Amino acid sequence: MPDVPPSPTLSKSRFSAGLQCLRRLYLEVYHPELAPEPSAAQQALFDTGNRVGALARKLFPGGLLIETPYDRHSEAVEATGHALSDASIPATYEAAFAHEGIRIRCDVLQRNGDGSFDLFEVKSSSRVKDEHIPDVAIQLHVVEGAGVRVRAAHVLHINTAYVYLGGDYDLHGLFQADDVTSEAREFLRDEAPGKLAAMWEALRSDEAPAVGTGARCENPYLCPFYDYCHQDFPEFCVEQLPHLSGKLRAALAGAGIVDIRRIPPGFSGLSAMQQRVQESVVGGRPFVSGGLADALAQVREPLHFLDFEAVNPALPLFPGTRPFQAVPFQWSLHTLDSDGKLRHQAFLHGGRDDPRPAFAESLLSAVDGDAPIVVYATYEATRLNDLAQHIPSRAAGIQAVRSRLFDLLRFLREHYYHPGQHGSFSLKDVLPALAPDLGYGDLLLREGSAAALAYEKMLWPDTPQEERERLRQALLDYCQRDTLALVKVLKALRAQVG
Ligand code: SF4
């Protein structure tokens, strides 16, 4: 039977939610239905976390996994008690504890010879982040409150210096344990009592705390209630101002301004780009630089339009690569010929071997010649640099391709802004403003991170062939759409100047 607590309890994730925002904590406990279901990309990240967690356990051989589900916490606590009192069990995974209304599960508790334990929190990140310290601290508080002596607490994260050599991972190379005992104890002493008191008070309240929106809504995590809390915001809210600093945000809030259209002329602290956005929104028309026509005249057919997709997994896929190293696996290329004809070519690596050699060879032959290659931002240039280093024999050719890149994002920032961009220069936001007839809504994949995860899933040996085919087509469709979007944006810009 699942436990039914008489009053709300805290957990690691709820504590973390409460640190971000008391309103978020309240909504998570009482109104979780107001948050959307996790996206496929978020779900895939959870899956990666689970795979990393399972691998990390192998660093502590002979341990016992407390398999009792999370919703049967009392049972899990009891099973944990048995495991900890059995000196023959060197480590316990998913150990469960409860103390002062807080329920936690520890990734790993390792037994020491002196009757104490070492605590390990596994993170699929490349380093210890600030937000990991409270996460470990709350576990220390509960484990020690439950009567277990903890000698040291660690964050066990991925070591980015590790180079995968193929076969099974060398776990001692892949993982790195950083001792955060003193930082966690300092947090427990100085900050946790006040934070916990505020959380319990919020949870006793009859309604969600009236916390104002701000930087906290996206930091350190995008809040799952973001859309709910921002639903009544004006169409052009000040949060859309590019690179909005805390100082400007506070100044605008102090003046009671939430709508860009209400910012008075001459309001101090706006950057040149923010002023451009404001003037464009207030005037209800795009900003077009005086130099746009001349600049566009320099960009003539034949033109290539290029986009890469790369994968950068925590657990390296290919021998010779490091954790989180970006490995390109797919490109899409539209070519606009001098006679106005549009052609398309694509590459998507299908095998389980390193995609980079085939990626580079196919690309070099596809962009033969000297036509400019339109890209969006600097991602392709960075990947080409990586490729040149990885394949020295083709470095000259790859660098020659790189020298032909034309960054449409940089061009746009300099010459154009449409109020429909809502402060963003992301291609996904620029496209509906400039070329509303083309979008991503009909596609299975709609963003680069989802594409990378789809590619990983395509490589998993247990992914059924039918699903693999579906993902392959989704990847081809997505990347093709990105380069078609570049063509459309350039044509839309040309239409602005006649
Ligand atoms: S969106 Fe912002 S204000 Fe709303 S719950 Fe989340 S962090 Fe708090």
XYZ file of C-alpha atoms and ligand atoms in Angstrom:
506
model
C 0.000 0.000 0.000
C 1.377 3.462 -0.820
C 2.047 5.689 2.199
C -0.506 8.437 2.736
C 1.210 11.097 4.841
C -1.132 13.066 7.151
C 0.381 16.366 6.043
C 2.694 17.394 3.234
C 6.226 16.099 3.443
C 9.375 17.472 1.929
C 11.722 15.506 -0.300
C 15.008 16.285 -2.024
C 13.210 17.556 -5.114
C 10.665 19.543 -3.126
C 13.432 21.099 -1.043
C 15.200 22.085 -4.238
C 11.916 23.494 -5.613
C 11.424 25.491 -2.406
C 14.916 26.949 -2.648
C 14.151 28.176 -6.139
C 10.776 29.642 -5.173
C 8.287 29.049 -2.336
C 5.430 29.390 -4.787
C 6.903 26.611 -6.906
C 7.105 24.374 -3.843
C 3.481 25.097 -2.954
C 2.268 24.428 -6.503
C 4.271 21.207 -6.760
C 2.690 19.907 -3.563
C -0.905 21.067 -4.014
C -1.346 21.739 -7.736
C 1.062 19.572 -9.723
C -1.551 19.407 -12.486
C -0.722 23.032 -13.383
C 2.686 21.977 -14.714
C 2.916 20.363 -18.153
C 3.995 16.758 -18.505
C 7.776 16.473 -18.991
C 8.733 16.826 -22.651
C 10.360 13.932 -24.501
C 13.697 15.757 -24.181
C 13.258 16.161 -20.407
C 12.234 12.528 -20.094
C 15.329 11.489 -22.015
C 17.464 13.525 -19.605
C 15.866 11.678 -16.685
C 16.657 8.421 -18.477
C 20.288 9.476 -18.878
C 20.400 10.316 -15.165
C 19.091 6.852 -14.360
C 21.671 5.177 -16.600
C 24.477 7.206 -15.029
C 23.137 6.343 -11.571
C 23.055 2.635 -12.343
C 26.635 2.748 -13.667
C 27.855 4.664 -10.616
C 26.599 1.894 -8.317
C 29.107 -0.459 -9.905
C 31.845 1.606 -8.255
C 30.570 0.174 -4.960
C 30.460 -3.567 -5.618
C 28.514 -5.892 -3.366
C 25.983 -3.242 -2.381
C 22.276 -3.759 -1.837
C 19.647 -1.873 -3.841
C 16.551 -0.846 -1.877
C 14.035 -1.620 -4.572
C 10.936 -0.545 -2.663
C 9.128 2.094 -4.769
C 9.183 5.748 -3.793
C 5.502 5.787 -2.839
C 6.097 3.093 -0.138
C 8.601 5.126 1.830
C 8.017 3.582 5.285
C 8.711 0.138 3.859
C 11.856 1.450 2.154
C 13.035 3.000 5.439
C 12.563 -0.346 7.171
C 14.485 -2.210 4.458
C 17.252 0.395 4.697
C 17.464 -0.148 8.461
C 18.025 -3.869 7.905
C 20.700 -3.188 5.284
C 22.600 -0.714 7.459
C 22.573 -3.019 10.468
C 24.057 -5.858 8.394
C 27.828 -5.289 8.510
C 28.333 -7.678 5.591
C 26.654 -5.193 3.208
C 29.347 -2.696 2.105
C 27.028 -0.195 0.424
C 23.341 0.582 0.115
C 21.852 2.102 -3.024
C 18.653 4.155 -2.827
C 18.750 4.072 0.986
C 15.570 5.630 2.426
C 15.265 7.882 5.481
C 12.700 10.132 7.115
C 13.274 12.872 9.672
C 11.172 15.866 10.744
C 8.735 15.389 7.870
C 11.463 15.132 5.220
C 11.797 11.939 3.184
C 14.877 11.230 1.117
C 16.569 8.468 -0.842
C 20.394 8.493 -1.054
C 22.037 7.349 -4.270
C 24.809 5.511 -2.415
C 25.717 5.073 1.277
C 29.069 3.358 1.640
C 29.970 1.653 4.915
C 33.247 2.578 6.609
C 35.163 0.341 9.004
C 34.412 2.566 11.998
C 30.635 2.267 11.825
C 30.189 5.525 9.915
C 29.057 5.904 6.296
C 30.063 7.999 3.308
C 27.261 9.532 1.274
C 27.440 9.866 -2.527
C 25.047 11.933 -4.606
C 25.365 10.952 -8.285
C 25.024 13.729 -10.861
C 25.266 13.361 -14.628
C 26.955 16.762 -14.798
C 30.555 17.667 -15.573
C 31.231 19.338 -12.195
C 29.810 20.166 -8.807
C 27.291 22.973 -9.257
C 26.129 25.421 -6.581
C 22.681 23.818 -6.470
C 24.196 20.415 -5.631
C 25.310 21.578 -2.174
C 21.802 22.052 -0.679
C 20.830 18.763 -2.298
C 23.588 16.961 -0.391
C 23.011 19.039 2.753
C 19.370 18.047 3.096
C 20.407 14.393 2.827
C 23.003 14.871 5.553
C 20.359 16.488 7.739
C 17.914 13.629 7.329
C 20.396 10.733 7.438
C 22.067 12.057 10.584
C 18.703 12.987 12.060
C 17.723 9.339 11.592
C 20.714 8.327 13.697
C 23.268 7.341 11.049
C 26.772 8.753 11.380
C 28.064 10.284 8.130
C 31.810 10.751 7.837
C 31.869 12.474 4.443
C 29.502 13.536 1.691
C 30.453 13.585 -1.995
C 29.076 14.587 -5.337
C 29.940 11.843 -7.796
C 29.931 13.472 -11.230
C 31.245 12.806 -14.719
C 34.942 13.417 -15.342
C 35.295 15.338 -18.605
C 39.009 14.444 -18.898
C 38.127 10.785 -19.353
C 38.641 9.398 -22.860
C 36.479 6.443 -23.788
C 38.523 3.611 -25.317
C 35.634 1.381 -26.372
C 33.987 -1.591 -24.690
C 32.910 -1.191 -21.059
C 33.542 2.154 -19.425
C 36.469 2.447 -17.024
C 34.256 3.620 -14.167
C 37.141 4.959 -12.091
C 38.076 7.165 -15.019
C 34.521 8.089 -15.992
C 33.444 9.285 -12.545
C 34.988 11.803 -10.200
C 34.015 12.117 -6.525
C 34.319 15.595 -5.002
C 34.112 15.888 -1.221
C 31.539 18.575 -0.382
C 31.171 17.756 3.321
C 32.255 21.154 4.636
C 30.163 23.116 2.102
C 27.107 21.005 2.883
C 27.580 21.357 6.659
C 28.038 25.109 6.287
C 24.771 25.333 4.349
C 23.044 23.212 6.975
C 24.268 25.466 9.756
C 23.795 28.882 8.150
C 20.957 28.628 5.687
C 18.914 25.457 6.011
C 17.037 26.327 9.258
C 15.618 29.559 7.823
C 14.876 28.013 4.439
C 13.111 25.019 5.978
C 11.035 27.238 8.284
C 9.905 29.309 5.297
C 9.018 26.170 3.327
C 6.918 24.708 6.126
C 5.147 28.021 6.586
C 4.371 28.199 2.864
C 2.996 24.650 2.941
C 0.724 25.493 5.900
C -0.780 28.392 3.980
C -4.203 28.194 2.316
C -2.964 29.660 -0.912
C 0.160 29.815 -3.036
C 2.633 32.482 -1.875
C 2.383 35.613 -4.016
C 5.951 35.517 -5.237
C 6.800 37.819 -8.125
C 8.273 36.359 -11.295
C 11.847 37.138 -12.194
C 15.235 35.593 -12.825
C 14.394 32.790 -10.399
C 11.823 31.415 -12.853
C 14.630 30.176 -15.085
C 17.509 29.796 -12.663
C 18.914 27.330 -11.732
C 16.149 25.430 -13.561
C 13.319 26.422 -15.866
C 10.369 26.320 -13.467
C 7.670 23.861 -14.526
C 5.044 26.490 -13.599
C 6.579 29.120 -15.864
C 3.651 29.211 -18.293
C 1.119 29.205 -15.461
C 2.703 32.158 -13.654
C 3.254 34.130 -16.850
C -0.136 33.487 -18.435
C -1.498 36.974 -17.739
C 1.604 38.758 -18.869
C 1.230 41.257 -21.717
C 2.148 40.172 -25.225
C 5.288 42.314 -25.062
C 6.342 41.914 -21.439
C 9.623 43.430 -20.268
C 11.027 39.937 -19.643
C 11.455 39.740 -23.425
C 14.082 42.490 -23.478
C 17.307 40.819 -24.665
C 19.920 40.312 -21.937
C 17.696 41.806 -19.238
C 19.935 42.433 -16.241
C 18.800 42.089 -12.656
C 19.368 45.829 -12.204
C 17.150 46.818 -15.133
C 14.535 44.253 -14.164
C 14.424 45.744 -10.661
C 14.273 49.314 -12.029
C 11.346 48.423 -14.291
C 9.555 46.570 -11.502
C 10.147 49.547 -9.181
C 8.499 51.812 -11.745
C 5.581 49.369 -12.057
C 6.374 48.646 -15.734
C 5.633 45.148 -17.033
C 4.881 46.013 -20.670
C 7.611 47.098 -23.086
C 5.116 49.549 -24.599
C 4.873 51.347 -21.247
C 8.600 52.056 -20.957
C 8.866 55.837 -21.237
C 11.271 57.272 -23.823
C 14.687 57.862 -22.324
C 14.252 55.301 -19.530
C 17.802 54.851 -18.337
C 19.693 51.571 -18.414
C 18.452 50.187 -21.758
C 21.156 48.883 -24.098
C 21.143 49.836 -27.769
C 19.535 46.494 -28.665
C 16.904 46.875 -25.933
C 16.079 50.352 -27.232
C 15.770 48.907 -30.733
C 13.336 46.281 -29.445
C 11.350 48.895 -27.528
C 11.109 51.267 -30.495
C 10.117 48.457 -32.839
C 7.395 47.226 -30.474
C 6.062 50.724 -29.744
C 6.088 51.629 -33.432
C 4.524 48.297 -34.388
C 6.974 47.804 -37.269
C 10.333 46.161 -37.860
C 13.617 47.918 -37.369
C 15.473 47.951 -40.682
C 19.013 49.316 -40.733
C 19.944 51.855 -43.366
C 22.596 49.466 -44.600
C 20.402 46.383 -45.065
C 19.871 46.752 -48.820
C 23.576 47.210 -49.554
C 24.530 44.387 -47.208
C 22.026 42.020 -48.825
C 23.309 42.921 -52.264
C 26.608 41.335 -51.259
C 24.917 37.987 -50.557
C 24.268 36.565 -54.022
C 23.502 33.130 -55.443
C 24.710 30.500 -55.708
C 24.318 30.094 -51.958
C 24.460 27.101 -49.667
C 22.458 26.931 -46.434
C 23.964 24.560 -43.904
C 22.983 23.125 -40.537
C 24.639 20.494 -38.325
C 23.253 18.287 -35.600
C 25.638 16.892 -33.017
C 25.379 14.674 -29.982
C 27.236 15.398 -26.723
C 26.274 12.659 -24.281
C 27.412 12.354 -20.677
C 28.332 8.751 -21.482
C 30.567 8.819 -24.590
C 29.298 6.799 -27.526
C 32.425 6.544 -29.660
C 35.981 5.437 -28.827
C 38.347 8.371 -28.641
C 35.698 10.820 -27.405
C 35.215 12.383 -23.981
C 32.014 12.863 -21.960
C 29.946 15.805 -23.279
C 32.171 16.131 -26.354
C 30.082 17.299 -29.306
C 30.225 14.793 -32.165
C 28.420 15.855 -35.366
C 26.335 13.121 -36.936
C 24.075 14.892 -39.436
C 24.048 17.780 -41.860
C 21.433 19.327 -44.117
C 22.305 21.509 -47.082
C 19.984 23.566 -49.243
C 21.529 25.163 -52.313
C 19.973 28.160 -54.036
C 21.331 28.243 -57.579
C 21.817 31.361 -59.677
C 18.699 30.458 -61.685
C 16.602 30.475 -58.480
C 16.310 26.686 -58.230
C 16.498 25.200 -54.741
C 18.208 21.830 -54.209
C 18.593 19.752 -51.055
C 21.169 17.213 -49.879
C 21.541 15.555 -46.512
C 23.720 13.223 -44.507
C 22.717 11.230 -41.437
C 25.117 8.667 -40.068
C 23.398 5.361 -39.544
C 26.065 3.041 -38.152
C 27.239 2.641 -34.572
C 30.779 3.720 -35.468
C 32.207 7.236 -35.153
C 30.220 9.417 -37.574
C 32.894 12.091 -38.054
C 34.935 10.642 -40.969
C 31.859 9.973 -43.126
C 30.312 13.261 -42.017
C 33.387 15.224 -43.121
C 33.887 13.387 -46.429
C 30.241 13.725 -47.479
C 30.174 17.394 -46.516
C 33.382 18.253 -48.364
C 32.028 16.819 -51.579
C 28.570 18.416 -51.128
C 29.920 21.972 -50.716
C 32.600 21.703 -53.378
C 33.281 25.042 -55.091
C 33.462 28.467 -53.517
C 29.845 29.542 -52.972
C 29.155 31.211 -49.600
C 27.615 28.937 -46.989
C 24.869 30.504 -44.874
C 24.671 29.243 -41.281
C 22.954 30.543 -38.158
C 25.328 31.419 -35.276
C 28.780 29.977 -34.711
C 27.910 26.339 -34.004
C 28.905 25.018 -37.434
C 32.200 26.951 -37.354
C 33.067 25.411 -33.977
C 32.213 21.895 -35.124
C 34.298 22.360 -38.295
C 37.260 23.422 -36.163
C 36.811 20.274 -34.059
C 36.619 18.153 -37.206
C 39.784 19.698 -38.637
C 41.622 18.782 -35.464
C 40.190 15.283 -35.439
C 41.001 14.561 -39.106
C 44.340 16.305 -39.794
C 44.546 14.850 -43.292
C 41.385 16.798 -44.233
C 42.075 19.863 -42.098
C 42.900 22.182 -45.004
C 39.683 21.310 -46.861
C 37.589 21.615 -43.721
C 39.086 25.001 -42.832
C 38.445 26.156 -46.398
C 34.762 25.305 -45.915
C 34.804 27.145 -42.606
C 36.204 30.273 -44.242
C 33.136 30.415 -46.524
C 30.589 30.506 -43.688
C 28.236 33.478 -43.573
C 26.540 33.958 -40.194
C 22.935 35.005 -40.819
C 22.321 35.509 -37.088
C 25.078 38.092 -36.859
C 23.748 39.760 -39.991
C 20.231 39.858 -38.541
C 21.373 41.318 -35.236
C 23.067 44.109 -37.104
C 20.375 44.945 -39.612
C 16.899 43.816 -38.595
C 14.422 43.253 -35.784
C 10.743 42.293 -36.037
C 8.389 42.862 -33.070
C 7.142 39.297 -33.584
C 10.530 37.995 -32.473
C 9.556 38.931 -28.913
C 13.120 39.783 -28.008
C 14.621 36.537 -29.268
C 17.002 35.899 -32.157
C 16.603 32.141 -31.961
C 15.802 30.800 -35.429
C 12.705 29.185 -33.920
C 11.453 32.674 -32.933
C 12.700 34.574 -35.967
C 11.020 32.206 -38.447
C 7.382 32.764 -37.383
C 7.967 36.537 -37.451
C 9.579 36.655 -40.888
C 8.183 33.594 -42.647
C 4.974 32.571 -40.851
C 4.083 30.037 -43.563
C 6.881 27.765 -42.363
C 7.129 26.322 -38.865
C 8.122 23.267 -36.893
C 4.670 22.382 -35.538
C 4.172 19.434 -37.908
C 7.479 17.786 -36.969
C 8.191 15.082 -34.417
C 11.442 16.847 -33.428
C 11.377 20.598 -32.901
C 14.673 21.451 -31.243
C 18.331 20.483 -31.421
C 18.496 18.871 -27.979
C 15.596 16.584 -28.897
C 17.390 15.680 -32.134
C 20.555 14.707 -30.265
C 18.580 12.519 -27.882
C 16.690 10.934 -30.786
C 20.006 10.069 -32.427
C 21.262 8.443 -29.222
C 18.064 6.435 -28.968
C 18.451 5.371 -32.594
C 21.818 3.838 -31.642
C 20.626 1.920 -28.594
C 20.748 -1.799 -29.417
C 17.361 -2.371 -27.770
C 15.530 0.237 -29.884
C 13.199 -1.703 -32.241
C 13.930 -1.369 -35.955
C 10.579 0.307 -36.624
C 11.271 2.963 -33.989
C 14.757 3.447 -35.405
C 13.296 4.148 -38.828
C 10.804 6.584 -37.329
C 13.572 8.472 -35.516
C 15.756 8.508 -38.609
C 13.009 10.111 -40.673
C 12.251 12.580 -37.865
C 15.910 13.627 -37.773
C 16.040 14.083 -41.546
C 12.844 16.152 -41.475
C 14.055 18.334 -38.608
C 17.470 19.199 -40.011
C 16.004 19.835 -43.461
C 13.522 22.249 -41.914
C 16.330 24.191 -40.264
C 18.101 24.885 -43.556
C 14.835 25.619 -45.362
C 14.147 28.133 -42.575
C 17.447 29.859 -43.397
C 16.421 30.146 -47.049
C 13.038 31.596 -46.041
C 14.539 34.098 -43.618
C 16.991 35.373 -46.216
C 14.209 35.717 -48.802
C 12.026 37.529 -46.246
C 14.846 39.971 -45.574
C 15.212 40.619 -49.286
C 11.477 41.295 -49.518
C 11.928 44.041 -46.901
C 14.154 46.034 -49.212
C 12.248 45.305 -52.407
S 7.311 30.579 -12.508
Fe 8.560 31.838 -11.173
S 7.143 32.727 -9.698
Fe 6.082 31.020 -10.665
S 6.435 29.299 -9.321
Fe 8.010 29.248 -10.863
S 9.743 30.336 -10.013
Fe 7.946 30.865 -8.780
